[in-house]
Short mmCIF file of C-alpha atoms and ligand atoms in Angstrom, two decimals:
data_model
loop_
_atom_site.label_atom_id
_atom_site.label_comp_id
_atom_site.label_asym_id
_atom_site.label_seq_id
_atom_site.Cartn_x
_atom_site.Cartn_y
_atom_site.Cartn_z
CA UNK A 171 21.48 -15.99 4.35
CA UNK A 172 19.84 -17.33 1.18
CA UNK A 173 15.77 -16.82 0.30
CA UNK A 174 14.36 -19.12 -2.44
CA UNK A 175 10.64 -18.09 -2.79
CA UNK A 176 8.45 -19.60 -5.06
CA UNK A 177 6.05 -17.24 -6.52
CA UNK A 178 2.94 -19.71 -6.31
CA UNK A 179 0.91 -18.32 -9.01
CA UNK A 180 3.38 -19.03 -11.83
CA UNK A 181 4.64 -21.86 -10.68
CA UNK A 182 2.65 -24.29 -14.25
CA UNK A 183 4.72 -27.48 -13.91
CA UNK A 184 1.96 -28.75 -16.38
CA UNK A 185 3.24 -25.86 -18.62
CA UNK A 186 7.09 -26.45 -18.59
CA UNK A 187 9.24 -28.78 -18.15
CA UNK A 188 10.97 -28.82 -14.35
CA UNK A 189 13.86 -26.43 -15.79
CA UNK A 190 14.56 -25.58 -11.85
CA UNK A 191 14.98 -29.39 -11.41
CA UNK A 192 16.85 -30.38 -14.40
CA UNK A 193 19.20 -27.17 -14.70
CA UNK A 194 19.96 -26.96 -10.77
CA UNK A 195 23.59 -27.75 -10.30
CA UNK A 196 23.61 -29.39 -6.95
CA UNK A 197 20.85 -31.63 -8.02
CA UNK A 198 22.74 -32.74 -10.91
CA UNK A 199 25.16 -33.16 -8.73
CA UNK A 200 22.91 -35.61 -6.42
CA UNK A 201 22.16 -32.84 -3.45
CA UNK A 202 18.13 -33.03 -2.97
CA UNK A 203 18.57 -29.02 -3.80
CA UNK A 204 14.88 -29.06 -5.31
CA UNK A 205 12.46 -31.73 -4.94
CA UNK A 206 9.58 -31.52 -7.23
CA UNK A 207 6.11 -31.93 -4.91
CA UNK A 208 4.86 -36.06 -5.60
CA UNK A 209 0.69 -33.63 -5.75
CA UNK A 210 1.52 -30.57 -7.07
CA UNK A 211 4.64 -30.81 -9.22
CA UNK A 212 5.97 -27.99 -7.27
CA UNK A 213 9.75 -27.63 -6.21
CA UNK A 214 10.48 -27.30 -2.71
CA UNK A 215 13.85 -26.00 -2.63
CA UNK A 216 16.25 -26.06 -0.07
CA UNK A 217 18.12 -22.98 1.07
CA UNK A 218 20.58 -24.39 2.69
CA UNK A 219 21.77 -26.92 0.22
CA UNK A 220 21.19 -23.64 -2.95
CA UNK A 221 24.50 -22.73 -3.74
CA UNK A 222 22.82 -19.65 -5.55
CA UNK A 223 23.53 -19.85 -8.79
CA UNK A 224 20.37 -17.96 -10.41
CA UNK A 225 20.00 -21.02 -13.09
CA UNK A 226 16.51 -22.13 -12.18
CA UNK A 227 15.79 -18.68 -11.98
CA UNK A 228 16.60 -17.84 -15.45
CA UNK A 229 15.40 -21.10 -16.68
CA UNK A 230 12.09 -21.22 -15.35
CA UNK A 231 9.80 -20.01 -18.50
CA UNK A 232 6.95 -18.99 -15.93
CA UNK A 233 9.17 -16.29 -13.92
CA UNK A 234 8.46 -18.64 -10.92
CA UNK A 235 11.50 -18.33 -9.06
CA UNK A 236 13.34 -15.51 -6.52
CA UNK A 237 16.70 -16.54 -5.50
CA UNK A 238 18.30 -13.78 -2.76
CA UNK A 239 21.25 -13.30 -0.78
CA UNK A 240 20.51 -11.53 2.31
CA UNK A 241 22.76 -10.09 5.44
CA UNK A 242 23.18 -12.43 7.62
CA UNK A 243 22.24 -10.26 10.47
CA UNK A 244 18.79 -10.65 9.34
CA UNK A 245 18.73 -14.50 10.46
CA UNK A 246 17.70 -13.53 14.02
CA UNK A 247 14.89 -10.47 12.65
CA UNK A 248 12.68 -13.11 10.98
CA UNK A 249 9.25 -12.56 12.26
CA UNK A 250 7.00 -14.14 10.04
CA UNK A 251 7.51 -16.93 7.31
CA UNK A 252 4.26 -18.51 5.51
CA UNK A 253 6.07 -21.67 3.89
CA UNK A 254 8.90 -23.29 2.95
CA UNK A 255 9.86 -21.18 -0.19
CA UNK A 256 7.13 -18.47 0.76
CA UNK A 257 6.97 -14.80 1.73
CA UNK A 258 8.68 -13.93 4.79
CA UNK A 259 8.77 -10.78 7.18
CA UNK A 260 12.08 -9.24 8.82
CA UNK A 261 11.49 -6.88 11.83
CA UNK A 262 8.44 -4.65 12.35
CA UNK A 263 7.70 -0.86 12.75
CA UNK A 264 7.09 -0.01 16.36
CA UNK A 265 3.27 2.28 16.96
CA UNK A 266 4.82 5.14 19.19
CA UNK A 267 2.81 6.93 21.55
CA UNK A 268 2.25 10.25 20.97
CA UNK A 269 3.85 10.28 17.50
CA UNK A 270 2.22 9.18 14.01
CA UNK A 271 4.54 6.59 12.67
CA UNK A 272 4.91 6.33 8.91
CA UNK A 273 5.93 3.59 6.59
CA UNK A 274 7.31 3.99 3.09
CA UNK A 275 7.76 2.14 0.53
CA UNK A 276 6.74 0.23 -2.28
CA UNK A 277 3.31 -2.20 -2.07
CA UNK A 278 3.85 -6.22 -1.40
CA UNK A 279 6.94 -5.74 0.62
CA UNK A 280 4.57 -7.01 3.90
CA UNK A 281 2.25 -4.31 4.92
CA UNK A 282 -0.67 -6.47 5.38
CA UNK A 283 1.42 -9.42 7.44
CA UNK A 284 3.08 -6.46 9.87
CA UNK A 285 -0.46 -4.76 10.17
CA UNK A 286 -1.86 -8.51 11.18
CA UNK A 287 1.38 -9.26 13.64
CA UNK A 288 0.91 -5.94 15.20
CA UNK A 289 -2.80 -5.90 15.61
CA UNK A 290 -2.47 -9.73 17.39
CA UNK A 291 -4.42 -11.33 14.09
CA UNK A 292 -1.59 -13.61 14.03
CA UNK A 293 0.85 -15.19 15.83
CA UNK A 294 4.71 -14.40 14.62
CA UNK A 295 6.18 -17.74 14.06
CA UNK A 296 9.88 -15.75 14.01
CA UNK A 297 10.31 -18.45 10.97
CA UNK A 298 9.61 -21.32 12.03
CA UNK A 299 7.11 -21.69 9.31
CA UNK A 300 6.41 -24.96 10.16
CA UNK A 301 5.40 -24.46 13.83
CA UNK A 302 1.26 -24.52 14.82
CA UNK A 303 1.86 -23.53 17.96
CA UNK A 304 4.17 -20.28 18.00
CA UNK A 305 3.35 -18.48 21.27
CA UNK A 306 3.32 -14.64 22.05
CA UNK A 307 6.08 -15.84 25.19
CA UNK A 308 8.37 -16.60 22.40
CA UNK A 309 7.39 -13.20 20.07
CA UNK A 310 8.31 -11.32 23.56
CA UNK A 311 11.65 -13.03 24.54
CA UNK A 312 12.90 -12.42 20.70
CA UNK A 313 12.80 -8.63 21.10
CA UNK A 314 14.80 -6.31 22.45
CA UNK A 315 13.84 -4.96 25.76
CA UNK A 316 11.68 -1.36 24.17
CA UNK A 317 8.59 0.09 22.70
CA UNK A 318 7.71 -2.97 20.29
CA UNK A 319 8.31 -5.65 23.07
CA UNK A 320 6.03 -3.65 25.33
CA UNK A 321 3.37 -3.71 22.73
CA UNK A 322 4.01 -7.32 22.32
CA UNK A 323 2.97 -7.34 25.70
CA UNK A 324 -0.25 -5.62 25.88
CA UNK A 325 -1.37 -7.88 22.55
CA UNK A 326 -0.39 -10.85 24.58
CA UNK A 327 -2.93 -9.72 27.21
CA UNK A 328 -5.38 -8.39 24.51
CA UNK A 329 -5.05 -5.18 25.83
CA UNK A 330 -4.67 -3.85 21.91
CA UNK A 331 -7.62 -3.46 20.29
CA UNK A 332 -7.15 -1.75 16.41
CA UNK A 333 -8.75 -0.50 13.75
CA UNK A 334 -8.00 -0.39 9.86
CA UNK A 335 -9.08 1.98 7.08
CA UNK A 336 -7.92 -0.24 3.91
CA UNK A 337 -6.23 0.54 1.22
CA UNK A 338 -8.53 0.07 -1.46
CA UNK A 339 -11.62 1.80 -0.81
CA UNK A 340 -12.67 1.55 -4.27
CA UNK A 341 -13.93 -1.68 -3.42
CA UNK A 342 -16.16 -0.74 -0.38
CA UNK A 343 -19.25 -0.26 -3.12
CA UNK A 344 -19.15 -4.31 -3.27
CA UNK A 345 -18.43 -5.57 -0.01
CA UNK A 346 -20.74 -2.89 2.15
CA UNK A 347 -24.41 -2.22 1.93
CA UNK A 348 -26.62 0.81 2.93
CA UNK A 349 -26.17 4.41 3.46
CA UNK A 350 -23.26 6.16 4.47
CA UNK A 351 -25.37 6.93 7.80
CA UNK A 352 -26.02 3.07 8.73
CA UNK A 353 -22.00 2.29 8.52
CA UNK A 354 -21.35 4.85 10.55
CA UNK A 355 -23.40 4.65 12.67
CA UNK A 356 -22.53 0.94 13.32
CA UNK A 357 -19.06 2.05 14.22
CA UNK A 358 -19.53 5.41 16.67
CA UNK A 359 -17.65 3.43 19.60
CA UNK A 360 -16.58 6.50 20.36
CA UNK A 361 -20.24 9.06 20.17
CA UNK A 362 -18.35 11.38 17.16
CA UNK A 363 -20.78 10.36 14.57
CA UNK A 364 -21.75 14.40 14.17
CA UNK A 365 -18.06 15.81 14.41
CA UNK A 366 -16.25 13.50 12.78
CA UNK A 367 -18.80 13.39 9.80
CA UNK A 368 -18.64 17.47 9.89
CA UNK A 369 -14.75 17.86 10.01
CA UNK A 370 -14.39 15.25 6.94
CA UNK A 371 -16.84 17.27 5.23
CA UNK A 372 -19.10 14.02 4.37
CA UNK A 373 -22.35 15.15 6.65
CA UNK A 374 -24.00 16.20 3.39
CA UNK A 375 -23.87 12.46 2.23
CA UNK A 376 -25.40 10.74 5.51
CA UNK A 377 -28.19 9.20 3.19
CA UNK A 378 -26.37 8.65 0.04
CA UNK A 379 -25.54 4.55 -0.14
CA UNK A 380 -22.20 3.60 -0.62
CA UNK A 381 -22.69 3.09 -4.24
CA UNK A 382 -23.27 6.50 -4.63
CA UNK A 383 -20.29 7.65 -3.59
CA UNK A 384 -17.43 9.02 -5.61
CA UNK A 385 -13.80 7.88 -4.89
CA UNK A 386 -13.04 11.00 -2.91
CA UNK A 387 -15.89 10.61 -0.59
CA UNK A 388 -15.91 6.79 -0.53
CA UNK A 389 -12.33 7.76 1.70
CA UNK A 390 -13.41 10.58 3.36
CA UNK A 391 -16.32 7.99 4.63
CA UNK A 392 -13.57 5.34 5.41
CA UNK A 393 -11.35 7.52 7.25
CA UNK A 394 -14.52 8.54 9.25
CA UNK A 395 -15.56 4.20 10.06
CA UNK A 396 -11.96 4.25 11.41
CA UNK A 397 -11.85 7.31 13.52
CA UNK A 398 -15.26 6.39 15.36
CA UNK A 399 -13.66 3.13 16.78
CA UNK A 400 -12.64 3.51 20.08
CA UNK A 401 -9.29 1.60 19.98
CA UNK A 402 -5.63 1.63 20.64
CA UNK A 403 -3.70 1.41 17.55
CA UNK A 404 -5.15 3.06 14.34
CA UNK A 405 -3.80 2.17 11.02
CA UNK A 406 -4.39 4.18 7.56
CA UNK A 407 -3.68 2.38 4.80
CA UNK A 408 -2.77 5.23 1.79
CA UNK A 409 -5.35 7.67 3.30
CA UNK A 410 -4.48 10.21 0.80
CA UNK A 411 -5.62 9.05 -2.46
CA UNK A 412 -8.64 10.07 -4.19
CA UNK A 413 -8.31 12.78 -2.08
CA UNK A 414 -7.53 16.58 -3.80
CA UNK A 415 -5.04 19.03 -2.07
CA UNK A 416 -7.52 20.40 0.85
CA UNK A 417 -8.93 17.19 1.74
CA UNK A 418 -5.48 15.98 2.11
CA UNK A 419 -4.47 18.52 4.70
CA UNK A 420 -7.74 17.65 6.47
CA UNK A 421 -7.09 14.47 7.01
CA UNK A 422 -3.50 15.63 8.21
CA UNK A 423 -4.70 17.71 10.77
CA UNK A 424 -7.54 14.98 11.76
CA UNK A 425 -4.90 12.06 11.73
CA UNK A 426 -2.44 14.76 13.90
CA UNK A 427 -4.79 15.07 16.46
CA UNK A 428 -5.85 11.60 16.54
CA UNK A 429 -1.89 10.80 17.75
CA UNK A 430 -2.26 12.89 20.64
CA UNK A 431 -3.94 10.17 22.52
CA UNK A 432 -3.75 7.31 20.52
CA UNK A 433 -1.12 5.18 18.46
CA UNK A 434 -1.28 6.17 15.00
CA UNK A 435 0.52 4.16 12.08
CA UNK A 436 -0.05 5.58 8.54
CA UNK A 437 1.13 4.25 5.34
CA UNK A 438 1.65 6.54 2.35
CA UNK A 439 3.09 6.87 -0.99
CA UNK A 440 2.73 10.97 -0.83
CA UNK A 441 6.03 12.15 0.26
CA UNK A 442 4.85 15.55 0.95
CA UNK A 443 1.76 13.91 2.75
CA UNK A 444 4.11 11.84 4.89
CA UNK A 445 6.58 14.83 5.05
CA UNK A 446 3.88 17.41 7.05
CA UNK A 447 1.85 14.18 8.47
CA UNK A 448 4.50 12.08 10.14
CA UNK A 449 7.06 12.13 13.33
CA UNK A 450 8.56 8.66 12.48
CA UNK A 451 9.42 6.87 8.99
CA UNK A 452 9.47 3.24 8.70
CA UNK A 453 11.36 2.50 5.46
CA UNK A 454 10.05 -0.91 4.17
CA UNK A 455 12.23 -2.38 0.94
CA UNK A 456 12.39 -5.83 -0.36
CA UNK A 457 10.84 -7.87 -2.83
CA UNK A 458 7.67 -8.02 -3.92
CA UNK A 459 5.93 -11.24 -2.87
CA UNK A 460 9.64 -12.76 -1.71
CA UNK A 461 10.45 -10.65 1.51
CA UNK A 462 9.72 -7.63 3.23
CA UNK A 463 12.57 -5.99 5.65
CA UNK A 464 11.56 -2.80 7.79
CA UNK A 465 13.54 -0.13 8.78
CA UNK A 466 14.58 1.12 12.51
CA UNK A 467 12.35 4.61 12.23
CA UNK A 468 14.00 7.37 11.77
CA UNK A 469 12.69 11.16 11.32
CA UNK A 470 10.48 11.93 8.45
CA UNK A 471 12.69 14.28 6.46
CA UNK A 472 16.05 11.62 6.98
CA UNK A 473 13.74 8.61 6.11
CA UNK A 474 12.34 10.66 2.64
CA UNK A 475 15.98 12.08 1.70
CA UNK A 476 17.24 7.97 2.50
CA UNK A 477 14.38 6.80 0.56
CA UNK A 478 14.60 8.89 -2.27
CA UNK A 479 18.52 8.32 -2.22
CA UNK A 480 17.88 4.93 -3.09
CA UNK A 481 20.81 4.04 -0.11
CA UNK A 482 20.76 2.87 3.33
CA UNK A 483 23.73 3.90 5.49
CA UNK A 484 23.24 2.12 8.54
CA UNK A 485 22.28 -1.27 6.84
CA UNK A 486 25.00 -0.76 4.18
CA UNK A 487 22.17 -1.64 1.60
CA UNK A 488 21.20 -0.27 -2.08
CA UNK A 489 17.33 -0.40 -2.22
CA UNK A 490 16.93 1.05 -5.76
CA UNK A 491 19.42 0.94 -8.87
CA UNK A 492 19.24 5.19 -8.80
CA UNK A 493 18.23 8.12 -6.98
CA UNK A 494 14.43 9.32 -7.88
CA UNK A 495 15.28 13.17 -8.76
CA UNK A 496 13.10 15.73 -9.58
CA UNK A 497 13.10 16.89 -13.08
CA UNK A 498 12.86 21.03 -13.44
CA UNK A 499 9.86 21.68 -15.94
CA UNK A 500 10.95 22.38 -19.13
CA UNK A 501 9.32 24.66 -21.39
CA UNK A 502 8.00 23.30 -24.73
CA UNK A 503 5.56 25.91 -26.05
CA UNK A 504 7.98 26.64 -28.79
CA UNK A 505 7.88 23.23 -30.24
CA UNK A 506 3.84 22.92 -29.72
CA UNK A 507 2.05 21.11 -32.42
CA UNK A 508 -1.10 21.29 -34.35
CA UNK A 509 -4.73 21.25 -32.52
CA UNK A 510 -6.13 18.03 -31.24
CA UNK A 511 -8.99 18.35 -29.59
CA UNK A 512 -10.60 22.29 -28.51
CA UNK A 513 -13.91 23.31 -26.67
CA UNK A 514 -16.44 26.06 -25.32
CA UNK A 515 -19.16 26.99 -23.94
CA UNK A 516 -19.34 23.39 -22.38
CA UNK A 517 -23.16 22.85 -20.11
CA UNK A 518 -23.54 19.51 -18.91
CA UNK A 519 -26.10 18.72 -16.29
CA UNK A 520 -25.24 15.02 -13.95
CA UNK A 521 -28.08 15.20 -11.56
CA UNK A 522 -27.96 17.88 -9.29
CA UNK A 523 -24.48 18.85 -10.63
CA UNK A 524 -24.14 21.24 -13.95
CA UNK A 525 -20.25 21.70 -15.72
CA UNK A 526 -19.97 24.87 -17.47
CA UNK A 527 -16.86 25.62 -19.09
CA UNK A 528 -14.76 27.97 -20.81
CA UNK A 529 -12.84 27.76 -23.80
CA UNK A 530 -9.91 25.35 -24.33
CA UNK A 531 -7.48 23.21 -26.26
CA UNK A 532 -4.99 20.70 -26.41
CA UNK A 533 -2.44 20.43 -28.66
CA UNK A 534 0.15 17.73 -30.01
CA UNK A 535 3.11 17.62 -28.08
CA UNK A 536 1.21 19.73 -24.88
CA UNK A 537 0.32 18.03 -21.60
CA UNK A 538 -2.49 19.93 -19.99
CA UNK A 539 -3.10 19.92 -16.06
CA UNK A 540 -6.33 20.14 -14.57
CA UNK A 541 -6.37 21.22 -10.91
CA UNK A 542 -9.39 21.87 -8.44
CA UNK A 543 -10.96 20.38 -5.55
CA UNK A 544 -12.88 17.07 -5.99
CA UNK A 545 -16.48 17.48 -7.21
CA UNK A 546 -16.06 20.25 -9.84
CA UNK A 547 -16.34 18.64 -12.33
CA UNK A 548 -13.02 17.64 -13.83
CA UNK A 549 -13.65 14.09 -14.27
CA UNK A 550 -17.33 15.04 -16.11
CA UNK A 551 -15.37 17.41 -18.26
CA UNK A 552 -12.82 14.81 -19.67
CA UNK A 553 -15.39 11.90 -20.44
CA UNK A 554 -17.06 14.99 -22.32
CA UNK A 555 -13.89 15.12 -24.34
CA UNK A 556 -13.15 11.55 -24.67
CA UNK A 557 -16.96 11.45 -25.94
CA UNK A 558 -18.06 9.05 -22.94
CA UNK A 559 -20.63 11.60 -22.05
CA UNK A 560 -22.84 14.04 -24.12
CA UNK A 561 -23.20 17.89 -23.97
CA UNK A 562 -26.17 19.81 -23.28
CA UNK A 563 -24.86 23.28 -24.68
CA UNK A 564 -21.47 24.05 -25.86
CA UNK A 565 -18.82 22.78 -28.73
CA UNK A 566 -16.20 20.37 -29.18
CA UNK A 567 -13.71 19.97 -31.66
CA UNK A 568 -11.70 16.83 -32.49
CA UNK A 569 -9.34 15.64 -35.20
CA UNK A 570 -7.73 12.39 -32.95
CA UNK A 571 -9.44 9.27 -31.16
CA UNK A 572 -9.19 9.77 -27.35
CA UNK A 573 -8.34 6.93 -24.60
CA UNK A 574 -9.58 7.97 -20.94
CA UNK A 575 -8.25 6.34 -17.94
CA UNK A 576 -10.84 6.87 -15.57
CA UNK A 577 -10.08 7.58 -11.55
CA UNK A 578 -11.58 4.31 -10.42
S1 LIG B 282 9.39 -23.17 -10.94
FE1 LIG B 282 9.22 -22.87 -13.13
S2 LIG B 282 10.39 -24.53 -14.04
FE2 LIG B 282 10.02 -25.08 -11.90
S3 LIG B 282 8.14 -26.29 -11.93
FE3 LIG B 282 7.53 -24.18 -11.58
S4 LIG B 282 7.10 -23.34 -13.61
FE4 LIG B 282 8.28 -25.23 -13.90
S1 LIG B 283 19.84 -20.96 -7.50
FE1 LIG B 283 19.86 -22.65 -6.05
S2 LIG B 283 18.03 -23.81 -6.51
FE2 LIG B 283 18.40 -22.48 -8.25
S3 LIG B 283 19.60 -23.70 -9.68
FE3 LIG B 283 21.07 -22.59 -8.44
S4 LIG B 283 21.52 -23.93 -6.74
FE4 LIG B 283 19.67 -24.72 -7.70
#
């Protein structure tokens, strides 16, 4: 089957001049391949007359254009379509009772539309993008008698109520006012409030507002909003970042027992977070913005080893050019170059917080780790070096300009 998507945003017919149209063999040829929109100057294209020749493609000057050849099994996995040439969804992961059900894979391949089909927000129109009234009969009759059609079910008789933690928590400060205590205690459908806030280590913060918070704890609060729903389905949407090494395997164990009564769907770019969290991979792989295809699951360690592979066996289908492999660490102190920057002594005070440091230095061809627990200090210890902050006692040393890319 053929996908022509039209990436909306750099679609600028005002800025080119209708290569797609002008270039596309079958409309030089007098086939209505591509009409160009009589509003918008956009191209509609037709993927049944595209003969897929990757001209308007290559022609386009705004990188507008996806032109894909898909299996043709896929034809009857469509769930969701949002336009003519737009974004479209093939098959969904299933929430499993009892298990915590993973999905891998790279952002824009359709998280957000699966997480919105699943949780009943919309309606699957199976592809039938032009449809209003797509019904959940017709959802249910498409699937395969199982799990996912039984879930299909329950949404149908809003018997599925969910709850989110987003991915980008960073952006809480704007959207949310108050303390950390107010949210939470908005959301304690389930009376937790005091053991939920004491497992994810965040009862300390209760009065702190959420502007206050660092990146660490603005997740460790999120995580907490989600858990004191009292719903069916929980999704976590990359509940791992921000977060150092013990706070992950908190949340592990937190998310762990969470699955042992309720359906638990996690998605996560940390293979060895997945790896220990996880009973059941989804796989998702596509294109960004053009299509999204999920994965039957399959166990945690085959869908990692598959993923990292870059190969799918069953589906006969290459989802990266090359295997990611792990490089051994190679030694380099023997070629390490002069001083750049060095330190000592270091006293900063940040409120109630004080740094003190040892002695240190970097040098030219040297990359230096720094490892610890969140709220150490590492982050006031680098904008210290890159001269963002001052010092109140100590030394520092340096012979280059320094860039900083902060956390958040
Ligand atoms: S797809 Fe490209 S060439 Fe076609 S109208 Fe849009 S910007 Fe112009
Ligand atoms: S890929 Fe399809 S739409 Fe694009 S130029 Fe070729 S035939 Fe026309």
């Amino acid at each position: 089957m053929r996908v022509a998507v039209l990436k909306e945003d750099n679609c600028q017919p005002k800025k080119c001049n209708d290569e797609c149209h002008a270039f596309c063999p079958p409309v030089r040829n007098g086939q209505e391949c591509i009409i160009l929109d009589d509003k918008t100057g956009k191209p509609h294209i037709s993927e049944s007359l595209c003969i897929g020749c990757g001209i308007c493609v290559n022609k386009c000057p705004h990188d507008a254009l996806i032109i894909e050849q898909l299996p043709s099994e896929l034809e009857t996995d469509m769930i969701h379509r949002y336009s003519m040439n737009g974004f479209r969804l093939f098959r969904l992961p299933t929430p499993s009772k009892e298990s915590v059900v993973g999905i891998l894979g790279p952002n824009g391949m359709g998280k957000s539309t699966a997480i919105n089909a699943l949780s009943g927000r919309i309606i699957p129109n199976l592809g039938d993008w032009m449809d209003k009234d797509a019904d959940w009969d017709g959802v249910i009759e498409s699937l395969p008698r199982g799990e996912l059609r039984d879930f299909f079910v329950a949404v149908k008789a809003e018997k599925i109520r969910v709850a989110l933690k987003p991915q980008n928590v960073d952006r809480l400060p704007k959207r949310v006012q108050g303390t950390v205590r107010d949210l939470l205690t908005k959301v304690d459908e389930r009376n937790m409030f005091q053991e939920m806030t004491e497992k994810l280590g965040i009862d300390h913060l209760l009065e702190r507002t959420i502007q206050q918070l660092s990146g660490g704890e603005l997740q460790r609060m999120a995580i907490c909003a989600t858990l004191l729903r009292d719903v069916d389905v929980y999704f976590f949407d990359e509940p791992s970042s921000y977060l150092d090494i013990h706070e992950r395997m908190r949340i592990v164990g937190i998310i762990q027992e969470l699955s042992e009564t309720k359906r638990v769907i996690v998605i996560e770019h940390d293979l060895a977070v997945l790896d220990v969290l996880c009973d059941l991979v989804h796989i998702v792989y596509g294109k960004k913005g053009a299509f999204g295809i999920f994965t039957p699951a399959r166990s945690t360690r085959q869908a990692i080893n598959t993923y990292l592979d870059g190969f799918l066996p069953e589906q006969n289908v290459r989802i990266r050019d090359k295997p990611i492999k792990f490089l051994n660490h190679s030694d380099r102190v023997a070629e390490l170059g002069s001083q750049v920057v060095s330190w000592g002594g270091l006293g900063k005070k940040l409120g109630d917080f004080t740094l003190s440091t040892g002695e240190g230095a970097v040098h030219r061809s040297e990359v230096v780790g720094v490892v610890g627990p969140n709220g150490t200090g590492k982050s006031t210890m680098i904008k210290v070096l890159a001269g963002e902050h001052d010092y109140d006692e100590g030394w520092v040393t340096s012979s280059a300009s320094i860039s900083y890319k902060p956390q958040h």
